[in-house]
């Protein structure tokens, strides 16, 4: 763990996602998580994503959804490059390779006034 793999807990209220070094760290209704920062679709910064009603991390660029407990993409992207819309075939292709190339998952823990990634 490096010094960059931490953020003040005050910056991580329920529903928030923030950057901590190479990790997207979030608070899923009190459950802290850490996943690698780059979307498996087009490498968007997942720390700029959001949590949906199901607690999945949503890519800020094309809406791919990830299970933060496993790193698995549970819904493929809704676009490509600057296009936002249906991508028949392409979305299934991205989901297929993302089963192998999941987001990396680490534990995020509260330590004093900080949240740290282990």
CSV table of N, CA, C and O in Angstrom, one decimal:
chain,number,residue,atom,x,y,z
A,1,UNK,N,0.8,-1.2,0.0
A,1,UNK,CA,0.0,0.0,0.0
A,1,UNK,C,0.9,1.2,0.0
A,1,UNK,O,1.8,1.3,0.8
A,2,UNK,N,0.6,2.1,-0.9
A,2,UNK,CA,1.4,3.4,-0.9
A,2,UNK,C,0.6,4.5,-0.2
A,2,UNK,O,-0.6,4.3,0.1
A,3,UNK,N,1.2,5.6,0.0
A,3,UNK,CA,0.6,6.7,0.7
A,3,UNK,C,-0.6,7.2,-0.2
A,3,UNK,O,-1.5,7.8,0.3
A,4,UNK,N,-0.5,7.0,-1.5
A,4,UNK,CA,-1.5,7.5,-2.4
A,4,UNK,C,-2.8,6.7,-2.4
A,4,UNK,O,-3.8,7.1,-2.9
A,5,UNK,N,-2.7,5.5,-1.8
A,5,UNK,CA,-3.8,4.5,-1.8
A,5,UNK,C,-4.7,4.8,-0.6
A,5,UNK,O,-5.2,3.9,0.1
A,6,UNK,N,-5.0,6.0,-0.3
A,6,UNK,CA,-5.8,6.4,0.9
A,6,UNK,C,-6.5,7.8,0.6
A,6,UNK,O,-6.0,8.6,-0.2
A,7,UNK,N,-7.6,7.9,1.2
A,7,UNK,CA,-8.3,9.2,1.1
A,7,UNK,C,-9.0,9.5,2.4
A,7,UNK,O,-9.3,8.6,3.2
A,8,UNK,N,-9.2,10.8,2.7
A,8,UNK,CA,-9.9,11.1,4.0
A,8,UNK,C,-11.4,10.5,3.9
A,8,UNK,O,-12.1,10.6,2.9
A,9,UNK,N,-11.7,9.8,5.0
A,9,UNK,CA,-13.1,9.2,5.1
A,9,UNK,C,-14.2,10.2,4.9
A,9,UNK,O,-15.3,9.9,4.4
A,10,UNK,N,-13.9,11.5,5.3
A,10,UNK,CA,-14.9,12.5,5.1
A,10,UNK,C,-15.3,12.8,3.7
A,10,UNK,O,-16.3,13.4,3.4
A,11,UNK,N,-14.4,12.4,2.7
A,11,UNK,CA,-14.6,12.6,1.3
A,11,UNK,C,-15.4,11.4,0.7
A,11,UNK,O,-15.6,11.4,-0.5
A,12,UNK,N,-15.8,10.5,1.5
A,12,UNK,CA,-16.5,9.3,1.0
A,12,UNK,C,-17.8,8.9,1.7
A,12,UNK,O,-17.9,7.9,2.3
A,13,UNK,N,-18.8,9.8,1.6
A,13,UNK,CA,-20.1,9.5,2.2
A,13,UNK,C,-20.8,8.4,1.4
A,13,UNK,O,-20.3,8.1,0.3
A,14,UNK,N,-21.8,7.8,1.9
A,14,UNK,CA,-22.6,6.8,1.1
A,14,UNK,C,-22.9,7.3,-0.3
A,14,UNK,O,-23.4,8.4,-0.5
A,15,UNK,N,-22.7,6.5,-1.3
A,15,UNK,CA,-23.0,6.8,-2.7
A,15,UNK,C,-21.8,7.4,-3.4
A,15,UNK,O,-21.9,7.6,-4.6
A,16,UNK,N,-20.7,7.8,-2.7
A,16,UNK,CA,-19.6,8.5,-3.3
A,16,UNK,C,-18.6,7.5,-3.9
A,16,UNK,O,-18.4,6.4,-3.4
A,17,UNK,N,-17.9,8.0,-5.0
A,17,UNK,CA,-16.8,7.2,-5.5
A,17,UNK,C,-15.7,8.3,-5.7
A,17,UNK,O,-15.9,9.3,-6.3
A,18,UNK,N,-14.4,7.9,-5.3
A,18,UNK,CA,-13.3,8.9,-5.4
A,18,UNK,C,-12.1,8.1,-5.8
A,18,UNK,O,-12.0,6.9,-5.8
A,19,UNK,N,-11.1,8.8,-6.2
A,19,UNK,CA,-9.8,8.3,-6.6
A,19,UNK,C,-8.9,8.2,-5.4
A,19,UNK,O,-8.7,9.1,-4.6
A,20,UNK,N,-8.2,7.0,-5.3
A,20,UNK,CA,-7.1,6.8,-4.3
A,20,UNK,C,-6.0,6.1,-5.0
A,20,UNK,O,-6.0,4.9,-5.1
A,21,UNK,N,-5.1,6.8,-5.5
A,21,UNK,CA,-4.0,6.2,-6.3
A,21,UNK,C,-4.5,5.6,-7.6
A,21,UNK,O,-5.2,6.3,-8.3
A,22,UNK,N,-4.2,4.3,-7.8
A,22,UNK,CA,-4.7,3.6,-8.9
A,22,UNK,C,-6.1,3.0,-8.7
A,22,UNK,O,-6.5,2.1,-9.5
A,23,UNK,N,-6.8,3.4,-7.7
A,23,UNK,CA,-8.0,2.7,-7.3
A,23,UNK,C,-9.2,3.7,-7.4
A,23,UNK,O,-9.1,4.8,-7.1
A,24,UNK,N,-10.4,3.1,-7.7
A,24,UNK,CA,-11.6,3.8,-7.5
A,24,UNK,C,-12.2,3.3,-6.2
A,24,UNK,O,-12.4,2.1,-6.1
A,25,UNK,N,-12.3,4.1,-5.3
A,25,UNK,CA,-12.8,3.7,-3.9
A,25,UNK,C,-14.2,4.3,-3.7
A,25,UNK,O,-14.4,5.5,-4.1
A,26,UNK,N,-15.0,3.5,-3.2
A,26,UNK,CA,-16.4,4.0,-3.0
A,26,UNK,C,-17.0,3.5,-1.7
A,26,UNK,O,-16.5,2.7,-1.0
A,27,UNK,N,-18.2,4.1,-1.5
A,27,UNK,CA,-19.0,3.8,-0.3
A,27,UNK,C,-20.4,3.3,-0.8
A,27,UNK,O,-21.2,4.1,-1.2
A,28,UNK,N,-20.6,2.0,-0.7
A,28,UNK,CA,-21.8,1.4,-1.2
A,28,UNK,C,-22.7,1.2,0.0
A,28,UNK,O,-22.7,0.2,0.6
A,29,UNK,N,-23.5,2.3,0.4
A,29,UNK,CA,-24.3,2.3,1.6
A,29,UNK,C,-23.6,1.8,2.8
A,29,UNK,O,-24.1,0.9,3.5
A,30,UNK,N,-22.4,2.3,3.1
A,30,UNK,CA,-21.7,1.9,4.3
A,30,UNK,C,-20.6,0.8,4.0
A,30,UNK,O,-19.8,0.6,4.8
A,31,UNK,N,-20.7,0.1,2.9
A,31,UNK,CA,-19.8,-0.9,2.5
A,31,UNK,C,-18.7,-0.3,1.6
A,31,UNK,O,-19.0,0.2,0.5
A,32,UNK,N,-17.5,-0.2,2.1
A,32,UNK,CA,-16.4,0.4,1.4
A,32,UNK,C,-15.9,-0.6,0.3
A,32,UNK,O,-15.8,-1.8,0.6
A,33,UNK,N,-15.4,-0.1,-0.8
A,33,UNK,CA,-14.9,-1.0,-1.8
A,33,UNK,C,-13.7,-0.3,-2.6
A,33,UNK,O,-13.7,0.9,-2.5
A,34,UNK,N,-12.9,-1.1,-3.2
A,34,UNK,CA,-11.8,-0.5,-4.1
A,34,UNK,C,-11.7,-1.4,-5.3
A,34,UNK,O,-11.6,-2.7,-5.2
A,35,UNK,N,-11.7,-0.8,-6.5
A,35,UNK,CA,-11.5,-1.5,-7.7
A,35,UNK,C,-10.5,-0.7,-8.6
A,35,UNK,O,-10.4,0.5,-8.4
A,36,UNK,N,-9.9,-1.4,-9.5
A,36,UNK,CA,-9.0,-0.7,-10.4
A,36,UNK,C,-9.7,0.4,-11.2
A,36,UNK,O,-10.9,0.3,-11.4
A,37,UNK,N,-9.0,1.5,-11.5
A,37,UNK,CA,-9.6,2.7,-12.0
A,37,UNK,C,-10.0,2.7,-13.5
A,37,UNK,O,-10.7,3.6,-13.9
A,38,UNK,N,-9.5,1.8,-14.3
A,38,UNK,CA,-9.7,1.8,-15.7
A,38,UNK,C,-10.8,0.9,-16.2
A,38,UNK,O,-10.7,-0.3,-16.0
A,39,UNK,N,-11.8,1.4,-16.8
A,39,UNK,CA,-12.9,0.6,-17.4
A,39,UNK,C,-12.3,-0.4,-18.4
A,39,UNK,O,-11.4,0.0,-19.2
A,40,UNK,N,-12.8,-1.5,-18.5
A,40,UNK,CA,-12.3,-2.5,-19.4
A,40,UNK,C,-12.8,-2.3,-20.9
A,40,UNK,O,-12.4,-2.9,-21.8
A,41,UNK,N,-13.7,-1.3,-21.1
A,41,UNK,CA,-14.2,-1.0,-22.4
A,41,UNK,C,-13.2,-0.1,-23.1
A,41,UNK,O,-12.6,-0.5,-24.1
A,42,UNK,N,-13.1,1.2,-22.7
A,42,UNK,CA,-12.2,2.2,-23.3
A,42,UNK,C,-11.4,2.9,-22.3
A,42,UNK,O,-11.0,4.1,-22.6
A,43,UNK,N,-11.1,2.3,-21.2
A,43,UNK,CA,-10.2,2.8,-20.1
A,43,UNK,C,-10.6,4.1,-19.5
A,43,UNK,O,-9.8,4.9,-19.0
A,44,UNK,N,-11.9,4.4,-19.4
A,44,UNK,CA,-12.4,5.5,-18.7
A,44,UNK,C,-12.0,5.4,-17.2
A,44,UNK,O,-11.8,4.4,-16.7
A,45,UNK,N,-11.9,6.6,-16.6
A,45,UNK,CA,-11.5,6.6,-15.1
A,45,UNK,C,-12.7,6.3,-14.3
A,45,UNK,O,-13.7,7.1,-14.2
A,46,UNK,N,-12.8,5.1,-13.7
A,46,UNK,CA,-13.9,4.7,-12.9
A,46,UNK,C,-14.1,5.5,-11.6
A,46,UNK,O,-15.2,5.5,-11.1
A,47,UNK,N,-13.1,6.2,-11.2
A,47,UNK,CA,-13.3,7.0,-10.0
A,47,UNK,C,-14.2,8.2,-10.3
A,47,UNK,O,-14.6,8.9,-9.4
A,48,UNK,N,-14.5,8.5,-11.5
A,48,UNK,CA,-15.4,9.5,-11.9
A,48,UNK,C,-16.8,8.9,-12.2
A,48,UNK,O,-17.7,9.6,-12.7
A,49,UNK,N,-16.9,7.6,-12.0
A,49,UNK,CA,-18.2,7.0,-12.2
A,49,UNK,C,-19.1,7.2,-11.0
A,49,UNK,O,-18.9,8.0,-10.2
A,50,UNK,N,-20.2,6.5,-11.1
A,50,UNK,CA,-21.3,6.6,-10.0
A,50,UNK,C,-21.8,5.2,-9.6
A,50,UNK,O,-21.6,4.3,-10.4
A,51,UNK,N,-22.5,5.2,-8.5
A,51,UNK,CA,-23.1,4.0,-8.1
A,51,UNK,C,-24.6,4.0,-8.5
A,51,UNK,O,-25.3,5.0,-8.3
A,52,UNK,N,-25.1,2.9,-9.0
A,52,UNK,CA,-26.5,2.9,-9.4
A,52,UNK,C,-27.4,2.3,-8.2
A,52,UNK,O,-26.8,2.0,-7.1
A,53,UNK,N,-28.7,2.2,-8.4
A,53,UNK,CA,-29.6,1.8,-7.4
A,53,UNK,C,-29.2,0.3,-6.9
A,53,UNK,O,-29.6,0.0,-5.7
A,54,UNK,N,-28.6,-0.5,-7.7
A,54,UNK,CA,-28.2,-1.8,-7.3
A,54,UNK,C,-26.8,-1.9,-6.7
A,54,UNK,O,-26.3,-3.0,-6.4
A,55,UNK,N,-26.1,-0.7,-6.5
A,55,UNK,CA,-24.8,-0.7,-5.9
A,55,UNK,C,-23.7,-1.1,-6.9
A,55,UNK,O,-22.6,-1.3,-6.5
A,56,UNK,N,-24.0,-1.1,-8.2
A,56,UNK,CA,-23.0,-1.3,-9.2
A,56,UNK,C,-22.3,0.0,-9.6
A,56,UNK,O,-22.9,1.1,-9.6
A,57,UNK,N,-21.0,-0.1,-9.9
A,57,UNK,CA,-20.2,1.0,-10.4
A,57,UNK,C,-20.5,1.2,-11.8
A,57,UNK,O,-20.3,0.3,-12.6
A,58,UNK,N,-20.9,2.4,-12.2
A,58,UNK,CA,-21.3,2.7,-13.6
A,58,UNK,C,-20.2,3.6,-14.2
A,58,UNK,O,-19.8,4.6,-13.7
A,59,UNK,N,-19.7,3.1,-15.4
A,59,UNK,CA,-18.6,3.8,-16.1
A,59,UNK,C,-19.2,5.2,-16.6
A,59,UNK,O,-20.3,5.3,-17.1
A,60,UNK,N,-18.3,6.3,-16.4
A,60,UNK,CA,-18.8,7.6,-16.7
A,60,UNK,C,-18.9,7.9,-18.2
A,60,UNK,O,-19.5,8.9,-18.6
A,61,UNK,N,-18.3,7.1,-19.0
A,61,UNK,CA,-18.3,7.3,-20.5
A,61,UNK,C,-19.4,6.7,-21.2
A,61,UNK,O,-20.1,7.3,-22.0
A,62,UNK,N,-19.6,5.4,-21.0
A,62,UNK,CA,-20.6,4.7,-21.8
A,62,UNK,C,-21.5,3.8,-21.0
A,62,UNK,O,-22.2,3.0,-21.6
A,63,UNK,N,-21.5,3.9,-19.7
A,63,UNK,CA,-22.5,3.3,-18.8
A,63,UNK,C,-22.4,1.8,-18.6
A,63,UNK,O,-23.3,1.2,-18.1
A,64,UNK,N,-21.2,1.2,-18.9
A,64,UNK,CA,-21.0,-0.2,-18.5
A,64,UNK,C,-21.1,-0.3,-16.9
A,64,UNK,O,-20.7,0.6,-16.2
A,65,UNK,N,-21.7,-1.3,-16.4
A,65,UNK,CA,-21.9,-1.5,-15.0
A,65,UNK,C,-21.1,-2.7,-14.5
A,65,UNK,O,-21.0,-3.7,-15.1
A,66,UNK,N,-20.4,-2.4,-13.3
A,66,UNK,CA,-19.6,-3.4,-12.7
A,66,UNK,C,-20.0,-3.8,-11.3
A,66,UNK,O,-20.4,-2.9,-10.5
A,67,UNK,N,-19.9,-5.1,-11.0
A,67,UNK,CA,-20.2,-5.5,-9.6
A,67,UNK,C,-18.9,-5.2,-8.8
A,67,UNK,O,-17.8,-5.7,-9.1
A,68,UNK,N,-19.0,-4.4,-7.8
A,68,UNK,CA,-17.8,-3.9,-7.1
A,68,UNK,C,-17.2,-5.0,-6.2
A,68,UNK,O,-16.1,-4.9,-5.7
A,69,UNK,N,-18.0,-6.1,-5.9
A,69,UNK,CA,-17.5,-7.2,-5.1
A,69,UNK,C,-16.6,-8.1,-5.9
A,69,UNK,O,-15.7,-8.7,-5.4
A,70,UNK,N,-16.9,-8.3,-7.2
A,70,UNK,CA,-16.2,-9.2,-8.0
A,70,UNK,C,-15.4,-8.6,-9.1
A,70,UNK,O,-14.5,-9.2,-9.7
A,71,UNK,N,-15.7,-7.4,-9.5
A,71,UNK,CA,-15.0,-6.7,-10.6
A,71,UNK,C,-15.6,-7.1,-12.0
A,71,UNK,O,-15.2,-6.6,-13.0
A,72,UNK,N,-16.6,-7.9,-12.0
A,72,UNK,CA,-17.3,-8.4,-13.2
A,72,UNK,C,-18.2,-7.3,-13.8
A,72,UNK,O,-18.9,-6.6,-13.1
A,73,UNK,N,-18.1,-7.2,-15.1
A,73,UNK,CA,-19.0,-6.3,-15.9
A,73,UNK,C,-20.3,-7.0,-15.9
A,73,UNK,O,-20.4,-8.1,-16.5
A,74,UNK,N,-21.4,-6.4,-15.4
A,74,UNK,CA,-22.7,-7.0,-15.4
A,74,UNK,C,-23.6,-6.5,-16.5
A,74,UNK,O,-24.6,-7.0,-16.8
A,75,UNK,N,-23.2,-5.4,-17.1
A,75,UNK,CA,-23.9,-4.8,-18.3
A,75,UNK,C,-22.9,-4.1,-19.1
A,75,UNK,O,-22.0,-3.4,-18.6
A,76,UNK,N,-22.9,-4.4,-20.4
A,76,UNK,CA,-21.9,-3.9,-21.3
A,76,UNK,C,-22.1,-2.4,-21.6
A,76,UNK,O,-23.1,-1.8,-21.2
A,77,UNK,N,-21.2,-1.8,-22.3
A,77,UNK,CA,-21.2,-0.4,-22.6
A,77,UNK,C,-22.4,-0.1,-23.5
A,77,UNK,O,-22.9,-0.9,-24.2
A,78,UNK,N,-22.8,1.2,-23.4
A,78,UNK,CA,-23.9,1.7,-24.2
A,78,UNK,C,-23.3,2.7,-25.2
A,78,UNK,O,-23.8,3.8,-25.4
A,79,UNK,N,-22.3,2.3,-25.9
A,79,UNK,CA,-21.7,3.2,-26.9
A,79,UNK,C,-20.2,2.9,-27.2
A,79,UNK,O,-19.7,2.0,-26.6
A,80,UNK,N,-19.7,3.7,-28.1
A,80,UNK,CA,-18.3,3.5,-28.5
A,80,UNK,C,-17.7,4.8,-28.9
A,80,UNK,O,-18.3,5.6,-29.6
A,81,UNK,N,-16.5,5.1,-28.4
A,81,UNK,CA,-15.9,6.4,-28.6
A,81,UNK,C,-16.8,7.5,-28.2
A,81,UNK,O,-17.3,7.5,-27.1
A,82,UNK,N,-17.2,8.5,-29.1
A,82,UNK,CA,-18.1,9.6,-28.7
A,82,UNK,C,-19.6,9.2,-28.9
A,82,UNK,O,-20.5,10.0,-28.5
A,83,UNK,N,-19.9,8.1,-29.5
A,83,UNK,CA,-21.2,7.6,-29.7
A,83,UNK,C,-21.9,7.0,-28.5
A,83,UNK,O,-21.3,6.2,-27.8
A,84,UNK,N,-23.1,7.4,-28.2
A,84,UNK,CA,-23.9,6.8,-27.1
A,84,UNK,C,-25.2,6.3,-27.7
A,84,UNK,O,-26.0,7.0,-28.2
A,85,UNK,N,-25.3,5.0,-27.7
A,85,UNK,CA,-26.5,4.3,-28.2
A,85,UNK,C,-26.2,2.8,-28.4
A,85,UNK,O,-25.2,2.3,-27.9
A,86,UNK,N,-27.1,2.1,-29.1
A,86,UNK,CA,-27.0,0.7,-29.2
A,86,UNK,C,-25.8,0.3,-30.0
A,86,UNK,O,-25.4,1.0,-31.0
A,87,UNK,N,-25.1,-0.8,-29.6
A,87,UNK,CA,-24.0,-1.3,-30.4
A,87,UNK,C,-24.1,-2.8,-30.5
A,87,UNK,O,-23.4,-3.6,-29.8
A,88,UNK,N,-25.1,-3.3,-31.2
A,88,UNK,CA,-25.3,-4.8,-31.3
A,88,UNK,C,-24.0,-5.5,-31.7
A,88,UNK,O,-23.2,-5.1,-32.6
A,89,UNK,N,-23.7,-6.6,-31.0
A,89,UNK,CA,-22.5,-7.4,-31.3
A,89,UNK,C,-21.3,-6.9,-30.5
A,89,UNK,O,-20.7,-7.6,-29.8
A,90,UNK,N,-21.1,-5.6,-30.6
A,90,UNK,CA,-19.9,-5.0,-29.9
A,90,UNK,C,-20.0,-5.1,-28.4
A,90,UNK,O,-19.1,-5.5,-27.7
A,91,UNK,N,-21.2,-4.8,-27.9
A,91,UNK,CA,-21.4,-4.8,-26.5
A,91,UNK,C,-21.2,-6.3,-26.0
A,91,UNK,O,-20.6,-6.5,-24.9
A,92,UNK,N,-21.7,-7.2,-26.7
A,92,UNK,CA,-21.5,-8.6,-26.3
A,92,UNK,C,-20.0,-9.0,-26.3
A,92,UNK,O,-19.6,-9.8,-25.5
A,93,UNK,N,-19.3,-8.5,-27.3
A,93,UNK,CA,-17.9,-8.8,-27.4
A,93,UNK,C,-17.2,-8.2,-26.2
A,93,UNK,O,-16.3,-8.9,-25.6
A,94,UNK,N,-17.5,-7.0,-25.8
A,94,UNK,CA,-16.8,-6.4,-24.7
A,94,UNK,C,-17.1,-7.1,-23.4
A,94,UNK,O,-16.3,-7.4,-22.6
A,95,UNK,N,-18.4,-7.5,-23.2
A,95,UNK,CA,-18.8,-8.3,-22.0
A,95,UNK,C,-18.0,-9.6,-22.0
A,95,UNK,O,-17.6,-10.1,-21.0
A,96,UNK,N,-17.8,-10.3,-23.2
A,96,UNK,CA,-17.2,-11.6,-23.2
A,96,UNK,C,-15.7,-11.5,-22.7
A,96,UNK,O,-15.3,-12.2,-21.9
A,97,UNK,N,-15.0,-10.5,-23.3
A,97,UNK,CA,-13.6,-10.4,-22.8
A,97,UNK,C,-13.5,-9.8,-21.4
A,97,UNK,O,-12.5,-10.1,-20.7
A,98,UNK,N,-14.5,-9.1,-21.0
A,98,UNK,CA,-14.4,-8.5,-19.6
A,98,UNK,C,-14.6,-9.6,-18.6
A,98,UNK,O,-14.3,-9.4,-17.4
A,99,UNK,N,-15.1,-10.8,-19.0
A,99,UNK,CA,-15.2,-11.9,-18.0
A,99,UNK,C,-13.8,-12.4,-17.6
A,99,UNK,O,-13.6,-12.8,-16.5
A,100,UNK,N,-12.9,-12.2,-18.5
A,100,UNK,CA,-11.5,-12.6,-18.2
A,100,UNK,C,-10.8,-11.4,-17.6
A,100,UNK,O,-10.0,-11.6,-16.7
A,101,UNK,N,-11.0,-10.2,-18.2
A,101,UNK,CA,-10.3,-9.0,-17.8
A,101,UNK,C,-11.2,-8.2,-16.8
A,101,UNK,O,-11.6,-7.1,-17.2
A,102,UNK,N,-11.5,-8.7,-15.7
A,102,UNK,CA,-12.3,-8.0,-14.7
A,102,UNK,C,-11.6,-6.9,-14.1
A,102,UNK,O,-10.3,-6.8,-14.2
A,103,UNK,N,-12.3,-6.0,-13.5
A,103,UNK,CA,-11.6,-4.9,-12.7
A,103,UNK,C,-10.9,-5.7,-11.5
A,103,UNK,O,-11.5,-6.6,-11.0
A,104,UNK,N,-9.8,-5.2,-11.1
A,104,UNK,CA,-9.1,-5.8,-9.9
A,104,UNK,C,-9.9,-5.3,-8.7
A,104,UNK,O,-10.4,-4.1,-8.7
A,105,UNK,N,-10.0,-6.1,-7.7
A,105,UNK,CA,-10.7,-5.8,-6.5
A,105,UNK,C,-9.7,-5.9,-5.3
A,105,UNK,O,-9.0,-6.8,-5.2
A,106,UNK,N,-9.8,-4.9,-4.5
A,106,UNK,CA,-9.0,-4.8,-3.2
A,106,UNK,C,-10.0,-4.5,-2.1
A,106,UNK,O,-11.1,-3.9,-2.3
A,107,UNK,N,-9.5,-4.7,-0.9
A,107,UNK,CA,-10.3,-4.3,0.3
A,107,UNK,C,-10.0,-2.8,0.6
A,107,UNK,O,-8.9,-2.4,0.5
A,108,UNK,N,-11.1,-2.1,1.0
A,108,UNK,CA,-10.9,-0.7,1.4
A,108,UNK,C,-11.4,-0.7,2.9
A,108,UNK,O,-12.5,-1.2,3.2
A,109,UNK,N,-10.6,-0.2,3.7
A,109,UNK,CA,-10.9,-0.2,5.2
A,109,UNK,C,-10.8,1.2,5.8
A,109,UNK,O,-9.9,2.0,5.3
A,110,UNK,N,-11.6,1.5,6.8
A,110,UNK,CA,-11.5,2.7,7.5
A,110,UNK,C,-10.4,2.5,8.5
A,110,UNK,O,-10.4,1.6,9.3
A,111,UNK,N,-9.4,3.4,8.5
A,111,UNK,CA,-8.3,3.5,9.5
A,111,UNK,C,-8.2,4.9,10.0
A,111,UNK,O,-7.7,5.8,9.3
A,112,UNK,N,-8.7,5.1,11.2
A,112,UNK,CA,-8.7,6.4,11.8
A,112,UNK,C,-9.6,7.4,10.9
A,112,UNK,O,-10.7,7.1,10.7
A,113,UNK,N,-9.0,8.4,10.5
A,113,UNK,CA,-9.7,9.4,9.7
A,113,UNK,C,-9.6,9.1,8.2
A,113,UNK,O,-10.2,9.9,7.4
A,114,UNK,N,-9.0,8.0,7.8
A,114,UNK,CA,-8.8,7.7,6.4
A,114,UNK,C,-9.5,6.4,6.0
A,114,UNK,O,-9.8,5.5,6.8
A,115,UNK,N,-9.7,6.3,4.7
A,115,UNK,CA,-10.0,5.0,4.0
A,115,UNK,C,-8.8,4.6,3.3
A,115,UNK,O,-8.3,5.4,2.5
A,116,UNK,N,-8.3,3.4,3.5
A,116,UNK,CA,-7.1,2.9,2.9
A,116,UNK,C,-7.4,1.6,2.0
A,116,UNK,O,-8.3,0.9,2.3
A,117,UNK,N,-6.6,1.5,1.0
A,117,UNK,CA,-6.8,0.3,0.1
A,117,UNK,C,-5.7,-0.7,0.5
A,117,UNK,O,-4.5,-0.3,0.5
A,118,UNK,N,-6.1,-1.9,0.7
A,118,UNK,CA,-5.1,-2.9,1.1
A,118,UNK,C,-4.8,-3.8,-0.1
A,118,UNK,O,-5.6,-4.1,-0.9
